[in-house]
Amino acid sequence: MSLYQPHLMTIEAIQDETPDTRTLRLTFRDPALADSFSFKAGQFGEYSVFGAGECTFCIASPPTRRGYIECSFKAVGKVTRALRELEVGEIVGFRGPYGNAFPVDDWSGRRVLFVAGGIGLAPVRCVLWNVLDLRDRFDEVTLVYGARTVADLVYKRELAEWRDRPDVRLVTTVDPGGEEPGWDGEVGFVPAVLERAAPTGENAVAVVCGPPIMIKHTLPVLGRLGFPPDRIFTTLENRMKCGVGKCGRCNVGPVYVCKDGPVFTAAELAALPAEY
Ligand SMILES: Cc1cc2nc3c(=O)[nH]c(=O)nc-3n(C[C@H](O)[C@H](O)[C@H](O)COP(=O)(O)OP(=O)(O)OC[C@H]3O[C@@H](n4cnc5c(N)ncnc54)[C@H](O)[C@@H]3O)c2cc1C
Ligand code: FES
């Protein structure tokens, strides 16, 4: 089978998260693959709409839930708009899993802080559920999540579930002006809200995903809270084509984001050329 030959997957369910963000649950048409497929939190895939092309998304469901994968996407261009036209029962292609992963096994006994902005909660959701499905292995779990407006918060049902869990600390925020009547979360940008929430960096790791500007302003806050750069993890979303280190589309200096990433520590990012 060619490296670029996609597996066929059926759209089992569609969930609209926000007016422009949608989650698909996909199952393998080949029952043997359904049993054998495995991946790690942080990995991504190339999803194809036949006749339109491929696009890159993280796997947004956790590896601890077998038999299906989920992706969440914003319709921003040719392929994602075509994907949005598809309905339950239709077929898409999937190549993957590709890339490295969050080293979840190394985090046993540690506090785990997740910081996400907008649709950056998709890769965080994967690793957060991974941690929650193995909850006994970890110390405190905190999620600080922000979006521009209340309407832009994704995974609202899961946010409600996490809020109700005594073993998760959830802080949600919207940008100033993005609140609406009845909003009982914070108002402010994620880095400032994170600094006020002040989770300790002692014996802790942090996962940060979101728009580059959010990540840029969050890293110094994490430093002040005591998180060393080698215990801060993020994912890069450079444009990709092959996904497997062959085409050279995604490189930053000597690093291929598709093969060496997409997960990097803040220490690793600091050593890369500024272009990422
Ligand atoms: C590892 C990885 C994981 C990703 N995970 C997700 C995810 O979970 N959900 C999601 O919605 N998106 C994700 N993305 C981004 C996603 O791949 C692109 O938005 C998508 O491929 C656009 O496809 P398109 O053909 O619809 O858009 P195009 O027609 O190709 O582009 C539409 C517009 O978006 C811009 N664009 C396209 N791709 C990117 C990119 N990678 N970075 C910045 N701008 C881009 C183009 O320049 C153009 O302005 C991820 C990207 C990577 C590399
Ligand atoms: S996407 Fe082709 S080398 Fe990374």
Short mmCIF file of C-alpha atoms and ligand atoms in Angstrom, two decimals:
data_model
loop_
_atom_site.label_atom_id
_atom_site.label_comp_id
_atom_site.label_asym_id
_atom_site.label_seq_id
_atom_site.Cartn_x
_atom_site.Cartn_y
_atom_site.Cartn_z
CA MET A 1 0.00 0.00 0.00
CA SER A 2 1.33 3.47 -0.92
CA LEU A 3 2.46 5.73 1.89
CA TYR A 4 -0.09 8.26 0.69
CA GLN A 5 -3.04 5.85 0.37
CA PRO A 6 -5.66 6.93 2.93
CA HIS A 7 -7.71 4.60 5.10
CA LEU A 8 -11.44 4.93 4.49
CA MET A 9 -13.46 6.19 7.43
CA THR A 10 -17.18 6.73 7.94
CA ILE A 11 -18.55 9.87 9.56
CA GLU A 12 -20.44 8.38 12.53
CA ALA A 13 -21.50 11.63 14.20
CA ILE A 14 -21.30 15.38 13.75
CA GLN A 15 -21.28 17.90 16.59
CA ASP A 16 -21.36 21.63 15.93
CA GLU A 17 -19.20 23.25 18.61
CA THR A 18 -19.57 26.90 17.56
CA PRO A 19 -21.06 28.57 14.48
CA ASP A 20 -17.81 27.82 12.59
CA THR A 21 -16.26 24.83 14.37
CA ARG A 22 -17.41 21.24 13.96
CA THR A 23 -16.38 17.90 15.47
CA LEU A 24 -16.56 14.66 13.46
CA ARG A 25 -16.46 11.17 14.93
CA LEU A 26 -14.90 8.79 12.41
CA THR A 27 -14.80 4.99 12.38
CA PHE A 28 -12.68 2.72 10.18
CA ARG A 29 -14.54 0.91 7.42
CA ASP A 30 -12.03 -1.97 7.68
CA PRO A 31 -12.92 -3.88 10.88
CA ALA A 32 -9.33 -5.19 11.22
CA LEU A 33 -8.03 -1.61 11.35
CA ALA A 34 -10.72 -0.64 13.82
CA ASP A 35 -9.23 -3.22 16.20
CA SER A 36 -5.55 -2.58 15.56
CA PHE A 37 -5.39 1.21 15.15
CA SER A 38 -3.61 3.02 17.95
CA PHE A 39 -2.03 6.43 18.39
CA LYS A 40 -0.62 8.72 21.06
CA ALA A 41 -1.93 12.04 22.37
CA GLY A 42 -0.53 14.89 20.28
CA GLN A 43 -0.31 13.01 16.99
CA PHE A 44 -2.09 14.25 13.87
CA GLY A 45 -3.45 12.96 10.58
CA GLU A 46 -4.10 13.99 7.00
CA TYR A 47 -7.86 13.95 6.42
CA SER A 48 -9.08 13.86 2.81
CA VAL A 49 -12.29 14.87 1.13
CA PHE A 50 -12.37 13.03 -2.17
CA GLY A 51 -12.23 15.48 -5.07
CA ALA A 52 -11.20 18.38 -2.81
CA GLY A 53 -7.85 17.40 -1.22
CA GLU A 54 -6.25 16.81 2.17
CA CYS A 55 -5.96 18.89 5.32
CA THR A 56 -4.08 18.40 8.57
CA PHE A 57 -5.83 18.08 11.95
CA CYS A 58 -4.76 16.76 15.30
CA ILE A 59 -6.63 13.74 16.62
CA ALA A 60 -8.92 15.39 19.17
CA SER A 61 -10.16 12.24 20.92
CA PRO A 62 -7.93 10.43 23.43
CA PRO A 63 -5.94 7.26 22.68
CA THR A 64 -7.54 5.71 25.76
CA ARG A 65 -10.89 5.49 23.86
CA ARG A 66 -10.59 2.85 21.15
CA GLY A 67 -12.63 2.17 18.01
CA TYR A 68 -12.99 5.73 16.73
CA ILE A 69 -11.16 9.01 16.31
CA GLU A 70 -12.50 12.55 16.42
CA CYS A 71 -11.31 15.74 14.78
CA SER A 72 -12.51 19.30 15.31
CA PHE A 73 -12.03 21.85 12.59
CA LYS A 74 -12.79 25.35 11.46
CA ALA A 75 -13.92 25.81 7.85
CA VAL A 76 -11.24 28.22 6.61
CA GLY A 77 -10.45 27.08 3.06
CA LYS A 78 -11.05 24.70 0.21
CA VAL A 79 -10.78 21.34 1.96
CA THR A 80 -12.25 22.31 5.30
CA ARG A 81 -15.25 23.91 3.54
CA ALA A 82 -15.76 20.70 1.52
CA LEU A 83 -15.47 18.66 4.73
CA ARG A 84 -18.16 20.78 6.31
CA GLU A 85 -20.55 19.84 3.49
CA LEU A 86 -20.34 16.12 4.34
CA GLU A 87 -23.03 14.36 6.34
CA VAL A 88 -23.28 11.40 8.70
CA GLY A 89 -22.64 8.15 6.78
CA GLU A 90 -20.33 9.72 4.20
CA ILE A 91 -16.74 8.58 3.70
CA VAL A 92 -13.49 10.50 4.26
CA GLY A 93 -9.85 9.44 3.95
CA PHE A 94 -7.37 9.40 6.83
CA ARG A 95 -3.59 8.99 6.79
CA GLY A 96 -1.82 8.72 10.09
CA PRO A 97 -1.15 8.81 12.94
CA TYR A 98 1.87 11.02 12.27
CA GLY A 99 4.35 12.95 14.37
CA ASN A 100 5.55 12.70 17.94
CA ALA A 101 3.40 12.85 21.06
CA PHE A 102 3.07 14.35 24.52
CA PRO A 103 5.18 12.23 26.91
CA VAL A 104 2.19 11.50 29.15
CA ASP A 105 3.85 8.43 30.70
CA ASP A 106 6.64 10.65 32.06
CA TRP A 107 4.16 12.87 33.92
CA SER A 108 3.11 10.30 36.55
CA GLY A 109 2.91 11.87 40.00
CA ARG A 110 3.07 15.42 38.64
CA ARG A 111 0.55 18.27 38.53
CA VAL A 112 -0.67 18.83 34.97
CA LEU A 113 -1.70 22.29 33.78
CA PHE A 114 -3.46 22.75 30.43
CA VAL A 115 -3.70 26.21 28.87
CA ALA A 116 -5.74 26.58 25.68
CA GLY A 117 -7.16 29.31 23.48
CA GLY A 118 -9.94 28.96 20.89
CA ILE A 119 -9.76 25.81 18.80
CA GLY A 120 -6.41 25.09 20.51
CA LEU A 121 -8.57 23.15 22.96
CA ALA A 122 -8.73 20.36 20.29
CA PRO A 123 -5.19 19.00 20.85
CA VAL A 124 -5.52 19.77 24.57
CA ARG A 125 -8.79 17.81 24.75
CA CYS A 126 -6.99 14.72 23.45
CA VAL A 127 -4.26 14.80 26.08
CA LEU A 128 -6.58 16.08 28.85
CA TRP A 129 -8.96 13.12 28.41
CA ASN A 130 -5.92 10.85 28.23
CA VAL A 131 -4.84 12.17 31.65
CA LEU A 132 -8.38 12.02 33.08
CA ASP A 133 -8.85 8.43 31.86
CA LEU A 134 -5.74 7.58 33.91
CA ARG A 135 -6.57 10.10 36.65
CA ASP A 136 -4.99 8.22 39.59
CA ARG A 137 -1.52 8.55 38.07
CA PHE A 138 -1.42 12.35 38.29
CA ASP A 139 -1.54 15.07 40.93
CA GLU A 140 -3.71 18.21 40.46
CA VAL A 141 -5.20 18.78 36.99
CA THR A 142 -6.00 22.36 35.94
CA LEU A 143 -7.40 23.71 32.67
CA VAL A 144 -7.31 27.42 31.84
CA TYR A 145 -9.29 27.94 28.63
CA GLY A 146 -10.24 31.12 26.82
CA ALA A 147 -12.01 32.16 23.64
CA ARG A 148 -12.88 35.48 22.06
CA THR A 149 -16.56 35.27 23.03
CA VAL A 150 -18.84 32.88 24.91
CA ALA A 151 -20.12 31.63 21.54
CA ASP A 152 -16.56 30.75 20.50
CA LEU A 153 -15.93 28.36 23.43
CA VAL A 154 -15.65 24.85 21.98
CA TYR A 155 -16.63 21.55 23.69
CA LYS A 156 -19.20 23.30 25.92
CA ARG A 157 -20.69 20.01 27.13
CA GLU A 158 -17.27 18.75 28.19
CA LEU A 159 -16.42 22.06 29.85
CA ALA A 160 -19.59 21.62 31.95
CA GLU A 161 -18.52 18.05 32.78
CA TRP A 162 -15.01 19.13 33.79
CA ARG A 163 -16.42 21.98 35.87
CA ASP A 164 -18.48 19.47 37.87
CA ARG A 165 -15.53 17.16 38.55
CA PRO A 166 -13.94 17.62 41.97
CA ASP A 167 -10.61 16.37 40.60
CA VAL A 168 -10.32 19.06 37.91
CA ARG A 169 -9.82 22.80 38.39
CA LEU A 170 -11.37 24.64 35.45
CA VAL A 171 -10.91 28.35 34.74
CA THR A 172 -12.69 29.69 31.66
CA THR A 173 -12.39 33.17 30.26
CA VAL A 174 -13.52 35.30 27.33
CA ASP A 175 -11.85 38.37 25.88
CA PRO A 176 -13.10 41.75 27.17
CA GLY A 177 -16.40 42.47 25.36
CA GLY A 178 -16.95 38.77 24.62
CA GLU A 179 -19.02 38.13 27.73
CA GLU A 180 -22.83 37.88 27.71
CA PRO A 181 -25.56 37.98 30.39
CA GLY A 182 -25.24 34.96 32.69
CA TRP A 183 -21.51 34.43 31.94
CA ASP A 184 -19.93 33.43 35.26
CA GLY A 185 -16.39 32.79 34.02
CA GLU A 186 -13.50 35.23 33.90
CA VAL A 187 -13.16 38.16 31.51
CA GLY A 188 -9.65 38.80 30.23
CA PHE A 189 -6.95 37.40 27.98
CA VAL A 190 -5.66 33.93 28.75
CA PRO A 191 -2.14 34.93 29.91
CA ALA A 192 -3.50 37.48 32.43
CA VAL A 193 -6.18 35.09 33.69
CA LEU A 194 -3.56 32.34 34.03
CA GLU A 195 -1.36 34.65 36.08
CA ARG A 196 -4.29 35.47 38.41
CA ALA A 197 -5.22 31.77 38.74
CA ALA A 198 -1.56 31.16 39.66
CA PRO A 199 -1.23 27.36 39.43
CA THR A 200 2.13 26.35 40.83
CA GLY A 201 4.92 25.10 38.61
CA GLU A 202 6.25 22.95 41.43
CA ASN A 203 6.41 19.31 40.33
CA ALA A 204 4.20 20.30 37.39
CA VAL A 205 4.10 20.15 33.59
CA ALA A 206 2.18 22.53 31.34
CA VAL A 207 0.57 21.97 27.93
CA VAL A 208 -0.15 25.16 25.98
CA CYS A 209 -2.06 25.24 22.66
CA GLY A 210 -3.68 28.14 20.89
CA PRO A 211 -2.98 31.08 18.62
CA PRO A 212 0.73 32.01 18.39
CA ILE A 213 0.09 35.38 20.09
CA MET A 214 -1.48 33.61 23.09
CA ILE A 215 1.41 31.17 23.34
CA LYS A 216 3.94 34.02 23.08
CA HIS A 217 2.40 35.86 26.05
CA THR A 218 1.70 32.71 28.06
CA LEU A 219 5.28 31.38 28.11
CA PRO A 220 6.68 34.22 30.29
CA VAL A 221 3.75 33.82 32.72
CA LEU A 222 4.51 30.12 33.04
CA GLY A 223 8.13 31.02 33.72
CA ARG A 224 7.05 33.34 36.56
CA LEU A 225 4.82 30.58 37.98
CA GLY A 226 7.86 28.31 38.17
CA PHE A 227 7.47 26.09 35.11
CA PRO A 228 10.91 25.39 33.59
CA PRO A 229 11.03 25.50 29.74
CA ASP A 230 11.63 21.75 29.46
CA ARG A 231 8.34 21.07 31.28
CA ILE A 232 6.21 23.30 29.02
CA PHE A 233 4.83 21.52 25.94
CA THR A 234 3.09 22.93 22.90
CA THR A 235 2.17 21.87 19.35
CA LEU A 236 3.08 23.70 16.15
CA GLU A 237 0.66 23.99 13.22
CA ASN A 238 2.98 24.79 10.30
CA ARG A 239 1.43 24.16 6.90
CA MET A 240 2.02 20.57 5.83
CA LYS A 241 1.66 18.49 2.73
CA CYS A 242 3.04 14.95 3.01
CA GLY A 243 2.98 14.71 6.82
CA VAL A 244 5.83 12.19 6.79
CA GLY A 245 9.07 14.14 6.32
CA LYS A 246 9.32 13.84 2.52
CA CYS A 247 8.22 17.13 0.93
CA GLY A 248 10.06 19.75 3.01
CA ARG A 249 6.93 21.90 3.35
CA CYS A 250 6.87 22.13 7.13
CA ASN A 251 10.48 22.63 8.13
CA VAL A 252 11.77 25.23 10.58
CA GLY A 253 15.54 25.35 10.16
CA PRO A 254 16.70 21.74 10.39
CA VAL A 255 13.49 20.52 12.06
CA TYR A 256 10.58 18.89 10.22
CA VAL A 257 7.50 19.79 12.22
CA CYS A 258 5.61 16.76 10.82
CA LYS A 259 8.27 14.25 11.88
CA ASP A 260 10.21 15.84 14.75
CA GLY A 261 7.03 17.52 16.09
CA PRO A 262 4.33 18.71 16.22
CA VAL A 263 4.92 18.54 20.00
CA PHE A 264 7.85 20.62 21.25
CA THR A 265 8.95 21.87 24.65
CA ALA A 266 9.45 25.59 25.18
CA ALA A 267 13.17 24.79 25.59
CA GLU A 268 13.22 23.18 22.12
CA LEU A 269 11.30 26.10 20.55
CA ALA A 270 13.76 28.59 22.02
CA ALA A 271 16.54 26.81 20.11
CA LEU A 272 14.69 27.03 16.73
CA PRO A 273 15.04 29.92 14.24
CA ALA A 274 12.42 32.63 14.98
CA GLU A 275 10.39 31.81 11.82
CA TYR A 276 8.08 29.24 13.48
C1 LIG B 1 -0.20 19.44 13.08
C2 LIG B 1 -1.40 20.31 12.73
C3 LIG B 1 -2.60 20.14 13.41
C4 LIG B 1 -3.70 20.92 13.07
N1 LIG B 1 -4.86 20.69 13.76
C5 LIG B 1 -5.96 21.37 13.42
C6 LIG B 1 -7.20 21.08 14.06
O1 LIG B 1 -7.28 20.20 14.94
N2 LIG B 1 -8.29 21.79 13.66
C7 LIG B 1 -8.21 22.76 12.69
O2 LIG B 1 -9.24 23.39 12.38
N3 LIG B 1 -7.06 23.06 12.07
C8 LIG B 1 -5.94 22.38 12.39
N4 LIG B 1 -4.78 22.65 11.74
C9 LIG B 1 -4.78 23.69 10.68
C10 LIG B 1 -5.38 23.09 9.41
O3 LIG B 1 -4.50 22.11 8.89
C11 LIG B 1 -5.65 24.11 8.31
O4 LIG B 1 -6.51 25.13 8.78
C12 LIG B 1 -6.37 23.40 7.14
O5 LIG B 1 -5.49 22.46 6.58
C13 LIG B 1 -6.79 24.34 6.10
O6 LIG B 1 -7.16 23.56 4.97
P1 LIG B 1 -8.01 24.19 3.79
O7 LIG B 1 -7.68 23.45 2.54
O8 LIG B 1 -9.45 24.23 4.18
O9 LIG B 1 -7.49 25.68 3.72
P2 LIG B 1 -6.60 26.38 2.59
O10 LIG B 1 -7.50 26.65 1.44
O11 LIG B 1 -5.35 25.59 2.35
O12 LIG B 1 -6.23 27.68 3.39
C14 LIG B 1 -7.20 28.62 3.87
C15 LIG B 1 -6.50 29.71 4.65
O13 LIG B 1 -5.93 29.17 5.84
C16 LIG B 1 -4.51 29.37 5.83
N5 LIG B 1 -3.91 28.15 6.39
C17 LIG B 1 -4.05 26.89 5.93
N6 LIG B 1 -3.34 26.03 6.68
C18 LIG B 1 -2.74 26.76 7.64
C19 LIG B 1 -1.88 26.47 8.73
N7 LIG B 1 -1.44 25.24 8.99
N8 LIG B 1 -1.48 27.49 9.50
C20 LIG B 1 -1.89 28.76 9.27
N9 LIG B 1 -2.70 29.10 8.25
C21 LIG B 1 -3.11 28.13 7.45
C22 LIG B 1 -4.16 29.60 4.38
O14 LIG B 1 -2.98 30.35 4.24
C23 LIG B 1 -5.36 30.35 3.88
O15 LIG B 1 -5.30 31.70 4.23
C24 LIG B 1 -3.64 21.89 12.04
C25 LIG B 1 -2.44 22.05 11.34
C26 LIG B 1 -1.33 21.27 11.67
C27 LIG B 1 -0.08 21.39 10.88
S1 FES B 2 4.86 17.99 5.62
FE1 FES B 2 6.21 17.14 4.14
S2 FES B 2 8.13 17.21 5.15
FE2 FES B 2 6.71 17.81 6.70
#
